[in-house]
Coordinates of C-alpha atoms in Angstrom, one line a residue:
M611 CA 21.4 -3.1 -10.6
R612 CA 19.7 -4.4 -7.5
D613 CA 21.3 -5.9 -4.4
Y614 CA 21.0 -9.7 -5.0
S615 CA 21.3 -10.4 -1.3
A616 CA 18.1 -8.5 -0.6
P617 CA 14.5 -9.3 -1.6
G618 CA 13.5 -8.1 -5.0
R619 CA 12.9 -8.9 -8.6
S620 CA 15.1 -8.7 -11.7
P621 CA 13.8 -7.3 -15.0
I622 CA 12.8 -10.0 -17.5
Y623 CA 14.9 -9.8 -20.7
A624 CA 13.6 -11.3 -24.0
A625 CA 14.6 -11.4 -27.6
N626 CA 11.2 -11.7 -29.3
A627 CA 8.2 -10.6 -27.3
A628 CA 7.3 -9.6 -23.8
V629 CA 4.2 -9.0 -21.7
A630 CA 3.7 -7.5 -18.2
T631 CA 0.5 -7.7 -16.2
S632 CA -0.6 -7.6 -12.6
H633 CA -1.8 -11.2 -12.5
P634 CA 0.1 -14.4 -13.4
L635 CA -2.8 -16.0 -15.3
S636 CA -3.2 -12.8 -17.4
T637 CA 0.5 -12.8 -18.2
L638 CA 0.4 -16.5 -19.1
A639 CA -2.6 -16.0 -21.4
A640 CA -0.8 -13.3 -23.3
I641 CA 2.4 -15.3 -23.7
E642 CA 0.4 -18.3 -25.0
V643 CA -1.2 -16.0 -27.7
L644 CA 2.2 -14.5 -28.6
R645 CA 3.9 -17.9 -28.9
A646 CA 1.0 -19.1 -31.1
G647 CA 1.7 -16.2 -33.6
G648 CA -0.7 -13.6 -32.3
N649 CA 0.3 -10.0 -32.2
A650 CA 0.4 -7.5 -29.3
V651 CA -3.3 -6.6 -29.6
D652 CA -4.4 -10.2 -29.6
A653 CA -2.3 -11.0 -26.6
G654 CA -3.4 -7.9 -24.7
I655 CA -7.1 -8.6 -25.2
A656 CA -6.8 -12.2 -24.2
A657 CA -4.9 -11.1 -21.1
V658 CA -7.3 -8.4 -20.0
A659 CA -10.3 -10.7 -20.5
V660 CA -8.7 -13.2 -18.2
Q661 CA -8.1 -10.6 -15.7
C662 CA -11.7 -9.5 -15.8
V663 CA -12.5 -13.0 -14.5
V664 CA -9.6 -13.7 -12.1
D665 CA -9.3 -10.2 -10.5
P666 CA -13.0 -9.2 -10.4
L667 CA -12.7 -6.5 -7.8
M668 CA -10.1 -4.6 -9.9
T669 CA -11.7 -4.9 -13.4
G670 CA -14.5 -6.5 -15.4
I671 CA -16.5 -6.5 -18.5
G672 CA -18.8 -4.1 -16.7
G673 CA -16.0 -1.4 -16.8
D674 CA -14.1 0.8 -19.1
C675 CA -10.9 0.7 -21.2
F676 CA -8.3 3.0 -22.6
A677 CA -5.4 2.0 -24.9
L678 CA -2.4 3.5 -26.7
Y679 CA -1.2 1.3 -29.6
A680 CA 2.0 1.9 -31.5
P681 CA 2.2 -0.3 -34.6
A682 CA 5.7 -1.1 -35.7
G683 CA 6.9 1.8 -37.9
A684 CA 4.3 4.2 -36.7
S685 CA 5.6 7.6 -35.7
T686 CA 2.8 8.3 -33.2
P687 CA 0.6 5.9 -31.2
I688 CA -3.1 5.4 -31.8
A689 CA -5.2 6.4 -28.8
L690 CA -8.5 4.7 -28.0
D691 CA -11.0 6.0 -25.5
G692 CA -13.2 3.1 -24.5
S693 CA -14.9 4.8 -21.5
G694 CA -18.6 4.8 -21.0
R695 CA -21.1 7.6 -21.2
A696 CA -23.8 8.8 -18.9
P697 CA -27.5 8.0 -19.7
A698 CA -29.3 10.4 -22.0
A699 CA -31.6 11.4 -19.2
A700 CA -28.7 12.4 -16.8
T701 CA -28.6 16.2 -16.5
P702 CA -27.6 18.5 -13.7
D703 CA -31.2 19.8 -13.6
W704 CA -32.5 16.2 -12.9
Y705 CA -30.1 15.7 -10.0
A706 CA -31.0 19.2 -8.6
E707 CA -34.8 18.6 -9.0
H708 CA -34.7 15.2 -7.3
G709 CA -32.1 16.1 -4.6
V710 CA -30.0 13.2 -5.7
G711 CA -26.2 12.9 -5.4
I712 CA -23.9 10.3 -6.9
A713 CA -22.8 7.8 -4.2
P714 CA -20.3 4.9 -4.8
T715 CA -23.0 2.2 -4.7
S716 CA -25.7 4.2 -6.5
P717 CA -26.9 3.3 -10.0
H718 CA -26.2 6.9 -10.9
A719 CA -22.5 6.1 -10.5
V720 CA -22.8 3.6 -13.4
T721 CA -22.1 4.8 -16.9
V722 CA -22.6 2.5 -19.9
P723 CA -19.6 0.1 -19.7
G724 CA -17.2 0.7 -22.6
A725 CA -14.6 -2.1 -22.3
V726 CA -16.2 -4.7 -24.5
A727 CA -16.8 -2.3 -27.4
A728 CA -13.2 -1.1 -27.1
W729 CA -11.7 -4.6 -27.2
D730 CA -13.8 -5.4 -30.3
L731 CA -12.5 -2.3 -32.1
L732 CA -8.9 -3.0 -31.2
V733 CA -9.1 -6.6 -32.4
R734 CA -11.0 -5.8 -35.6
E735 CA -8.7 -3.0 -36.7
H736 CA -5.3 -4.2 -35.3
G737 CA -5.5 -7.8 -34.3
T738 CA -5.0 -11.0 -36.2
R739 CA -7.4 -13.2 -34.2
S740 CA -11.2 -13.0 -33.6
L741 CA -12.5 -11.6 -30.4
G742 CA -14.3 -15.0 -29.8
E743 CA -11.0 -16.9 -30.0
L744 CA -9.3 -14.5 -27.6
L745 CA -12.0 -14.8 -25.0
Q746 CA -11.6 -18.6 -24.7
P747 CA -9.0 -18.5 -21.8
A748 CA -11.3 -16.2 -19.8
I749 CA -14.3 -18.4 -20.5
R750 CA -12.4 -21.5 -19.3
Y751 CA -11.3 -19.8 -16.0
A752 CA -14.8 -18.5 -15.3
Q753 CA -16.4 -21.9 -16.0
D754 CA -13.8 -24.3 -14.6
G755 CA -12.4 -22.1 -11.9
F756 CA -9.2 -20.2 -11.0
V757 CA -7.0 -20.1 -7.9
I758 CA -7.3 -16.9 -5.7
Q759 CA -3.8 -15.3 -5.6
Q760 CA -2.5 -13.5 -2.5
R761 CA -3.0 -9.8 -3.4
V762 CA -6.3 -10.5 -5.0
G763 CA -7.5 -12.4 -1.9
W764 CA -6.2 -9.6 0.4
D765 CA -8.0 -6.9 -1.7
W766 CA -11.2 -9.1 -1.8
Q767 CA -11.3 -9.3 2.0
R768 CA -10.9 -5.5 2.2
C769 CA -13.8 -5.0 -0.1
V770 CA -16.3 -7.4 1.4
P771 CA -18.7 -4.5 2.5
R772 CA -19.0 -3.3 -1.0
V773 CA -20.5 -6.6 -2.4
A774 CA -22.3 -7.5 0.8
G775 CA -24.6 -4.6 0.2
D776 CA -26.0 -6.1 -3.0
P777 CA -27.8 -9.5 -2.6
H778 CA -26.8 -10.7 -6.1
A779 CA -23.2 -9.6 -5.8
A780 CA -23.0 -11.1 -2.3
E781 CA -24.4 -14.5 -3.5
T782 CA -21.8 -14.5 -6.3
Y783 CA -18.7 -13.1 -4.6
L784 CA -19.1 -14.0 -0.9
P785 CA -19.8 -17.8 -0.8
G786 CA -20.9 -18.6 2.7
G787 CA -21.0 -14.9 3.5
Q788 CA -17.3 -14.3 3.3
A789 CA -14.5 -13.7 0.8
P790 CA -12.9 -16.8 -0.7
A791 CA -9.7 -18.0 0.9
I792 CA -6.3 -17.3 -0.7
G793 CA -5.3 -20.4 -2.6
S794 CA -8.9 -21.6 -3.0
V795 CA -10.6 -22.3 -6.4
F796 CA -13.4 -19.9 -7.4
R797 CA -15.9 -20.1 -10.3
L798 CA -18.1 -17.6 -12.1
P799 CA -20.5 -19.7 -14.3
K800 CA -22.9 -16.9 -15.1
L801 CA -20.0 -14.7 -16.3
A802 CA -18.7 -17.6 -18.3
A803 CA -22.1 -17.9 -20.1
T804 CA -22.1 -14.1 -20.9
L805 CA -18.5 -14.2 -22.2
R806 CA -19.4 -17.2 -24.3
K807 CA -22.3 -15.3 -25.8
I808 CA -20.0 -12.3 -26.6
A809 CA -17.5 -14.7 -28.2
E810 CA -20.2 -16.2 -30.4
E811 CA -22.2 -13.0 -31.3
G812 CA -19.7 -10.2 -30.8
P813 CA -20.2 -7.0 -28.7
K814 CA -23.9 -6.7 -29.7
A815 CA -24.5 -9.6 -27.3
F816 CA -23.4 -7.3 -24.5
Y817 CA -25.0 -4.0 -25.6
T818 CA -28.3 -5.4 -26.9
G819 CA -30.5 -8.4 -26.1
S820 CA -30.8 -10.3 -22.9
V821 CA -27.5 -9.2 -21.3
A822 CA -28.2 -5.5 -21.9
Q823 CA -31.8 -6.0 -20.6
D824 CA -30.5 -7.7 -17.5
M825 CA -28.2 -4.7 -16.7
V826 CA -30.8 -2.1 -17.5
S827 CA -33.5 -3.9 -15.5
R828 CA -31.2 -4.1 -12.4
L829 CA -30.2 -0.4 -12.7
S830 CA -33.8 0.7 -13.3
E831 CA -34.9 -1.3 -10.2
L832 CA -32.5 0.7 -8.2
G833 CA -33.6 4.1 -9.6
G834 CA -31.1 4.4 -12.5
L835 CA -31.8 6.5 -15.6
H836 CA -30.3 3.9 -18.1
T837 CA -32.2 2.7 -21.1
L838 CA -31.6 0.0 -23.7
E839 CA -31.0 2.8 -26.2
D840 CA -28.2 4.1 -24.0
F841 CA -26.5 0.7 -24.1
A842 CA -27.1 0.2 -27.8
A843 CA -25.5 3.6 -28.5
A844 CA -22.2 2.7 -26.8
R845 CA -19.1 3.2 -28.9
P846 CA -15.4 3.7 -28.4
D847 CA -13.6 6.6 -30.0
V848 CA -10.2 6.9 -31.7
V849 CA -8.8 10.1 -30.3
T850 CA -5.7 12.3 -30.8
P851 CA -3.1 11.6 -28.1
V852 CA -1.5 14.5 -26.1
S853 CA 2.2 14.6 -25.6
T854 CA 5.2 16.4 -24.3
R855 CA 9.0 16.0 -24.5
Y856 CA 11.0 14.9 -21.5
R857 CA 14.7 14.3 -21.4
G858 CA 14.8 13.7 -25.1
Y859 CA 11.8 11.4 -25.2
D860 CA 8.3 11.9 -26.4
V861 CA 5.7 10.9 -23.7
Y862 CA 2.2 10.2 -25.0
E863 CA -1.1 10.0 -23.1
C864 CA -4.8 9.8 -24.0
P865 CA -6.5 13.2 -23.9
P866 CA -9.1 14.3 -21.4
A867 CA -11.5 13.1 -20.1
G868 CA -8.5 11.1 -18.9
Q869 CA -6.0 12.6 -16.5
G870 CA -2.9 11.8 -18.6
L871 CA -2.6 15.5 -19.4
A872 CA -1.7 16.1 -15.8
A873 CA 1.2 13.7 -16.0
L874 CA 2.6 15.6 -19.0
M875 CA 2.1 18.9 -17.1
M876 CA 4.0 17.6 -14.1
L877 CA 6.9 16.3 -16.3
N878 CA 7.1 19.7 -17.9
V879 CA 7.6 21.3 -14.5
L880 CA 10.0 18.6 -13.4
S881 CA 12.2 19.3 -16.4
H882 CA 13.5 22.4 -14.7
Y883 CA 15.3 20.3 -12.1
D884 CA 18.3 18.0 -12.0
V885 CA 16.3 15.3 -10.3
G886 CA 19.1 12.7 -10.2
A887 CA 21.3 15.1 -8.1
L888 CA 18.6 15.7 -5.4
S889 CA 18.6 14.1 -2.0
D890 CA 15.8 11.8 -1.1
L891 CA 14.2 14.5 1.0
D892 CA 14.5 17.1 -1.8
R893 CA 13.2 14.7 -4.4
V894 CA 10.1 13.7 -2.4
H895 CA 9.4 17.4 -1.5
L896 CA 9.7 18.4 -5.1
F897 CA 7.5 15.6 -6.3
A898 CA 4.8 16.7 -3.8
E899 CA 4.9 20.3 -4.9
V900 CA 4.8 19.5 -8.6
C901 CA 2.0 17.0 -7.9
K902 CA -0.1 19.6 -6.1
Q903 CA 0.2 22.0 -9.0
G904 CA -0.8 19.4 -11.6
Y905 CA -3.7 17.9 -9.7
H906 CA -5.1 21.3 -8.6
H907 CA -5.5 22.3 -12.3
R908 CA -6.8 18.8 -13.2
D909 CA -9.6 19.1 -10.6
V910 CA -10.7 22.6 -11.9
L911 CA -10.3 22.2 -15.6
F912 CA -10.5 18.5 -16.8
G913 CA -13.6 16.9 -18.3
D914 CA -14.9 15.3 -21.4
A915 CA -13.0 17.3 -24.1
A916 CA -15.6 16.3 -26.7
L917 CA -18.3 18.2 -24.7
A918 CA -16.4 20.6 -22.5
Q919 CA -13.6 23.3 -23.0
V920 CA -10.3 21.9 -21.7
P921 CA -7.4 24.3 -22.3
I922 CA -4.9 21.6 -23.4
E923 CA -2.6 23.8 -25.3
H924 CA -2.4 26.3 -22.5
L925 CA -1.7 23.6 -19.8
L926 CA 1.2 22.3 -22.0
S927 CA 2.5 25.8 -22.7
D928 CA 5.8 27.3 -21.6
A929 CA 3.8 30.0 -19.8
W930 CA 2.0 27.5 -17.6
K931 CA 5.2 25.5 -17.0
A932 CA 7.0 28.7 -15.9
A933 CA 4.2 29.8 -13.6
A934 CA 4.0 26.4 -12.0
H935 CA 7.7 26.2 -11.6
G936 CA 7.8 29.7 -10.1
A937 CA 5.2 28.7 -7.5
I938 CA 7.5 26.0 -6.0
D939 CA 9.7 26.7 -3.0
M940 CA 12.3 24.0 -2.4
G941 CA 12.4 25.0 1.3
R942 CA 8.8 24.7 2.3
A943 CA 5.4 23.2 1.3
R944 CA 3.1 25.7 -0.4
E945 CA -0.6 25.7 -1.4
P946 CA -1.1 25.2 -5.1
E947 CA -2.3 28.1 -7.2
I948 CA -4.3 28.3 -10.4
Y949 CA -2.6 30.0 -13.3
P950 CA -4.3 32.0 -14.8
E951 CA -6.7 32.5 -11.9
I952 CA -10.0 30.8 -12.6
Q953 CA -13.0 31.4 -10.3
R954 CA -14.2 27.9 -10.0
E955 CA -14.5 25.7 -7.0
I956 CA -11.9 22.9 -6.7
A957 CA -13.4 19.4 -7.0
E958 CA -13.3 17.3 -3.8
G959 CA -10.7 14.6 -3.6
R960 CA -11.7 10.9 -3.9
A961 CA -10.1 7.8 -2.5
H962 CA -7.7 5.5 -4.5
K963 CA -9.5 3.3 -7.0
D964 CA -9.0 -0.1 -8.5
T965 CA -7.8 -0.9 -12.0
V966 CA -5.6 -3.3 -14.0
Y967 CA -2.9 -2.3 -16.5
L968 CA -0.9 -4.4 -18.9
C969 CA 1.6 -3.9 -21.7
V970 CA 2.7 -6.1 -24.6
V971 CA 5.4 -5.9 -27.3
D972 CA 5.3 -8.6 -30.0
R973 CA 8.0 -10.0 -32.2
D974 CA 7.3 -7.5 -35.0
G975 CA 7.7 -4.5 -32.6
N976 CA 4.0 -3.6 -32.2
A977 CA 3.5 -2.1 -28.7
L978 CA 0.3 -2.0 -26.7
S979 CA -0.4 -0.1 -23.5
L980 CA -3.8 -1.0 -22.2
I981 CA -5.8 -0.2 -19.0
N982 CA -9.1 -1.6 -17.8
S983 CA -11.1 -0.6 -14.7
I984 CA -14.3 -0.8 -12.7
F985 CA -13.0 2.1 -10.6
Q986 CA -13.5 1.3 -6.9
G987 CA -13.0 -2.2 -5.5
F988 CA -15.9 -4.3 -7.0
G989 CA -17.1 -1.1 -8.7
S990 CA -20.6 -0.1 -7.7
G991 CA -21.2 -3.5 -6.1
I992 CA -24.2 -3.8 -8.4
L993 CA -24.5 -7.2 -10.1
A994 CA -26.8 -7.9 -13.0
P995 CA -28.3 -11.1 -11.7
E996 CA -28.7 -13.2 -14.8
S997 CA -25.6 -12.2 -16.8
G998 CA -23.2 -12.1 -13.8
V999 CA -21.9 -8.6 -15.0
L1000 CA -20.6 -6.5 -12.1
L1001 CA -21.0 -2.8 -12.9
H1002 CA -18.4 -0.1 -12.4
N1003 CA -19.0 3.2 -10.6
R1004 CA -16.9 5.5 -12.8
G1005 CA -19.7 8.1 -12.8
L1006 CA -18.7 8.8 -9.2
S1007 CA -16.2 11.3 -10.7
F1008 CA -19.0 13.5 -12.2
R1009 CA -20.1 16.7 -10.5
T1010 CA -23.8 17.1 -10.3
E1011 CA -23.9 20.9 -10.4
G1012 CA -23.8 22.6 -13.8
G1013 CA -21.1 24.9 -15.1
H1014 CA -18.0 22.7 -14.5
P1015 CA -16.1 20.9 -17.3
N1016 CA -16.8 17.7 -15.4
S1017 CA -20.5 18.2 -14.8
V1018 CA -22.7 15.2 -15.5
G1019 CA -24.6 15.4 -18.8
P1020 CA -26.4 13.3 -21.4
G1021 CA -23.9 11.0 -23.2
K1022 CA -21.0 12.6 -21.4
R1023 CA -17.9 10.8 -20.1
P1024 CA -16.7 11.6 -16.6
M1025 CA -13.1 12.6 -15.8
H1026 CA -11.1 9.4 -15.8
T1027 CA -8.2 8.5 -13.6
I1028 CA -7.1 5.4 -15.7
I1029 CA -4.3 6.3 -18.2
P1030 CA -2.1 4.1 -20.4
G1031 CA 1.3 5.7 -21.3
M1032 CA 3.7 5.3 -24.3
L1033 CA 7.3 6.5 -24.5
M1034 CA 8.7 7.2 -27.9
K1035 CA 11.9 8.5 -29.4
D1036 CA 12.8 9.4 -33.0
G1037 CA 9.4 8.2 -34.1
Q1038 CA 9.7 4.8 -32.6
A1039 CA 8.1 3.2 -29.6
I1040 CA 10.5 2.8 -26.7
A1041 CA 8.2 1.7 -23.8
P1042 CA 4.5 1.1 -23.2
F1043 CA 4.0 1.8 -19.5
G1044 CA 1.3 2.4 -16.9
V1045 CA 0.7 2.7 -13.2
M1046 CA -2.5 1.7 -11.5
G1047 CA -3.9 3.3 -8.4
G1048 CA -6.8 5.7 -9.1
H1049 CA -5.9 9.3 -8.7
Y1050 CA -2.3 8.3 -8.1
Q1051 CA -1.8 7.3 -11.7
A1052 CA -0.6 10.6 -13.2
M1053 CA 1.8 11.0 -10.3
G1054 CA 2.8 7.4 -10.9
H1055 CA 3.7 8.1 -14.5
M1056 CA 5.9 10.9 -13.4
E1057 CA 7.6 8.9 -10.7
L1058 CA 8.2 5.9 -12.9
L1059 CA 9.6 7.8 -15.9
S1060 CA 11.8 10.0 -13.6
G1061 CA 13.2 7.0 -12.0
I1062 CA 14.4 5.6 -15.3
L1063 CA 15.3 8.8 -17.1
D1064 CA 16.6 10.9 -14.2
R1065 CA 18.0 8.4 -11.7
G1066 CA 19.2 5.7 -14.1
L1067 CA 17.1 2.9 -12.5
D1068 CA 16.2 -0.2 -14.6
V1069 CA 12.6 -0.9 -15.3
Q1070 CA 12.1 -3.2 -12.3
E1071 CA 14.0 -0.9 -9.9
A1072 CA 11.8 2.0 -11.0
L1073 CA 8.7 0.0 -10.3
D1074 CA 10.1 -1.2 -6.9
A1075 CA 11.1 2.3 -5.8
P1076 CA 9.1 3.7 -2.8
R1077 CA 6.4 6.2 -3.7
S1078 CA 4.7 9.3 -2.4
F1079 CA 1.5 11.1 -3.3
A1080 CA 0.4 14.6 -2.3
Y1081 CA -3.4 14.8 -2.8
G1082 CA -6.5 15.5 -0.8
G1083 CA -4.8 17.4 1.9
T1084 CA -2.1 14.9 2.9
L1085 CA 1.2 13.6 1.6
E1086 CA 1.1 9.8 1.6
V1087 CA 4.6 8.2 1.9
E1088 CA 5.3 4.5 1.5
G1089 CA 7.3 2.6 4.1
G1090 CA 10.4 2.4 1.9
I1091 CA 11.0 6.1 2.5
S1092 CA 13.0 6.6 5.7
D1093 CA 11.8 8.1 8.9
A1094 CA 14.4 10.8 8.6
V1095 CA 12.9 11.9 5.2
M1096 CA 9.4 11.8 6.8
A1097 CA 10.6 14.1 9.6
G1098 CA 12.2 16.4 7.0
L1099 CA 9.0 16.6 5.0
I1100 CA 7.0 17.4 8.2
E1101 CA 9.5 20.1 9.1
R1102 CA 8.9 21.7 5.6
G1103 CA 5.2 21.9 6.3
H1104 CA 3.9 18.7 4.6
P1105 CA 1.0 16.9 6.2
A1106 CA 2.9 13.7 5.7
I1107 CA 1.5 10.3 6.8
R1108 CA 2.5 6.7 6.0
A1109 CA 0.4 5.4 3.1
P1110 CA -2.3 3.1 4.5
L1111 CA -2.2 1.0 1.3
P1112 CA 0.5 0.4 -1.4
L1113 CA 0.5 3.3 -3.9
G1114 CA -0.6 1.7 -7.2
G1115 CA 1.1 -1.0 -9.2
G1116 CA 2.6 -0.8 -12.6
Q1117 CA 4.1 -2.5 -15.6
I1118 CA 6.6 -1.4 -18.3
I1119 CA 8.4 -3.0 -21.2
W1120 CA 11.5 -1.2 -22.5
I1121 CA 12.5 -1.7 -26.2
D1122 CA 16.3 -1.6 -26.6
R1123 CA 16.5 -1.1 -30.3
K1124 CA 20.3 -1.1 -30.4
A1125 CA 20.6 -4.5 -28.7
G1126 CA 17.4 -5.9 -30.3
T1127 CA 16.0 -7.0 -26.9
L1128 CA 13.2 -6.2 -24.5
A1129 CA 13.3 -5.6 -20.7
A1130 CA 10.0 -6.0 -18.8
G1131 CA 9.0 -5.3 -15.3
S1132 CA 6.0 -5.9 -13.2
D1133 CA 5.2 -4.2 -9.8
P1134 CA 5.8 -6.2 -6.7
R1135 CA 2.8 -4.5 -5.0
K1136 CA 0.6 -6.9 -7.1
D1137 CA 0.5 -10.6 -7.9
G1138 CA 1.6 -10.1 -11.5
A1139 CA 4.6 -11.1 -13.5
A1140 CA 6.5 -10.1 -16.6
L1141 CA 7.4 -12.8 -19.1
G1142 CA 9.1 -12.9 -22.5
Y1143 CA 10.5 -15.4 -25.0

């Protein structure tokens, strides 16, 4: 239980339903749907659509979506991959022949956005409302305006250079040449018109017709390989989730091309240790060493499992777990090793990216874990001028050389950092959860679950706890970790630095089946809130 004399939040407890998002208007939209009789999917889609308007640098309809949905009574969650694919003309040979790489603001970083198709599938198969009805709150905010919240405004200011580079994006998102002020009202009328068209005509209004033509024309103008056929072929896939067992619970993640498998691998290694008995220094050191092992293998081996060989069974095996555990020295930092040795170059690290995550549990016990992203802040910065659709840059994760599981290819999905999670026990959903923050997300899943299951923290305390992340040659440590621990990490050989930005943001809802109640938490690093009734 937290210290009530110190700053902080309490978990939200509810008897019927709960929602947690990273934006207050998104949370409010979900609660209104739930109170009107909608289920978890209805509420989640209404919430994420709102966030695509009110938090445009983190997410949008020009991005991607993943979900884990556990219907009441289901023994395993349903996994949905709503990520986009590369154009049919995108091959390693094309990039080599033309001497082209994939830059953050390049049209080649734009894969066909998958979010709208994923929302539609979720609503049709598992919702109780129409997509058109659920888009109405987002349409109202885009048309009538919304107030810029503090974290959104701070991030907007940081990301001014991204949208300043595109004349259409600058005209839309930098009124008067600057980011809108915190507390001011902002409107997106072109996006409102596009959302209204989708509400009336369904996802075909996004993937065909004038909206698709607008996106393809803009991308082609900039040298992209996209065609109307690429957009018309967009589809989400229901996939088989991957899982492991940790402290008596079953942890589920979406399979590669997502990085959720890395979270499971790290939890498997962590299971060798009594984490709750460790000092702060030992715990942060251990997390760093486990993290390096998991991410090292991720960068070498992960890709679109539908089109590339990803050794999922091996990476979840006792043999891999034992080898990774054996490579950890609790007294000093070590370089990660591949087991078994694989002669492939390690992928280069990328900076943290921008995403939104939300979770909902409804009165019937249905649980939704959903994540939506445009990757970097304001994505590619490329705006389709007539439709107002800002396009993501998820293709930045591709490698342009051939022979790697994550090599670019026709109709291929890049390795994704965005990962929803679902905790289950005895065939029942216990907690939809997720942690935003680009590459940090797999590490965030491990830290969040370990905080609850190893250290006995409640859901809000686990989200509040200071974080660390060992990736890209440094160990980033948040300010809540003491200077003494920092000094100890450096003494053990870690290239430890203070994290320049907060590490991610997360949400979780815990289902207490014995008490018949819900406990929800929302990360203080964001503007969001958890609510229930």
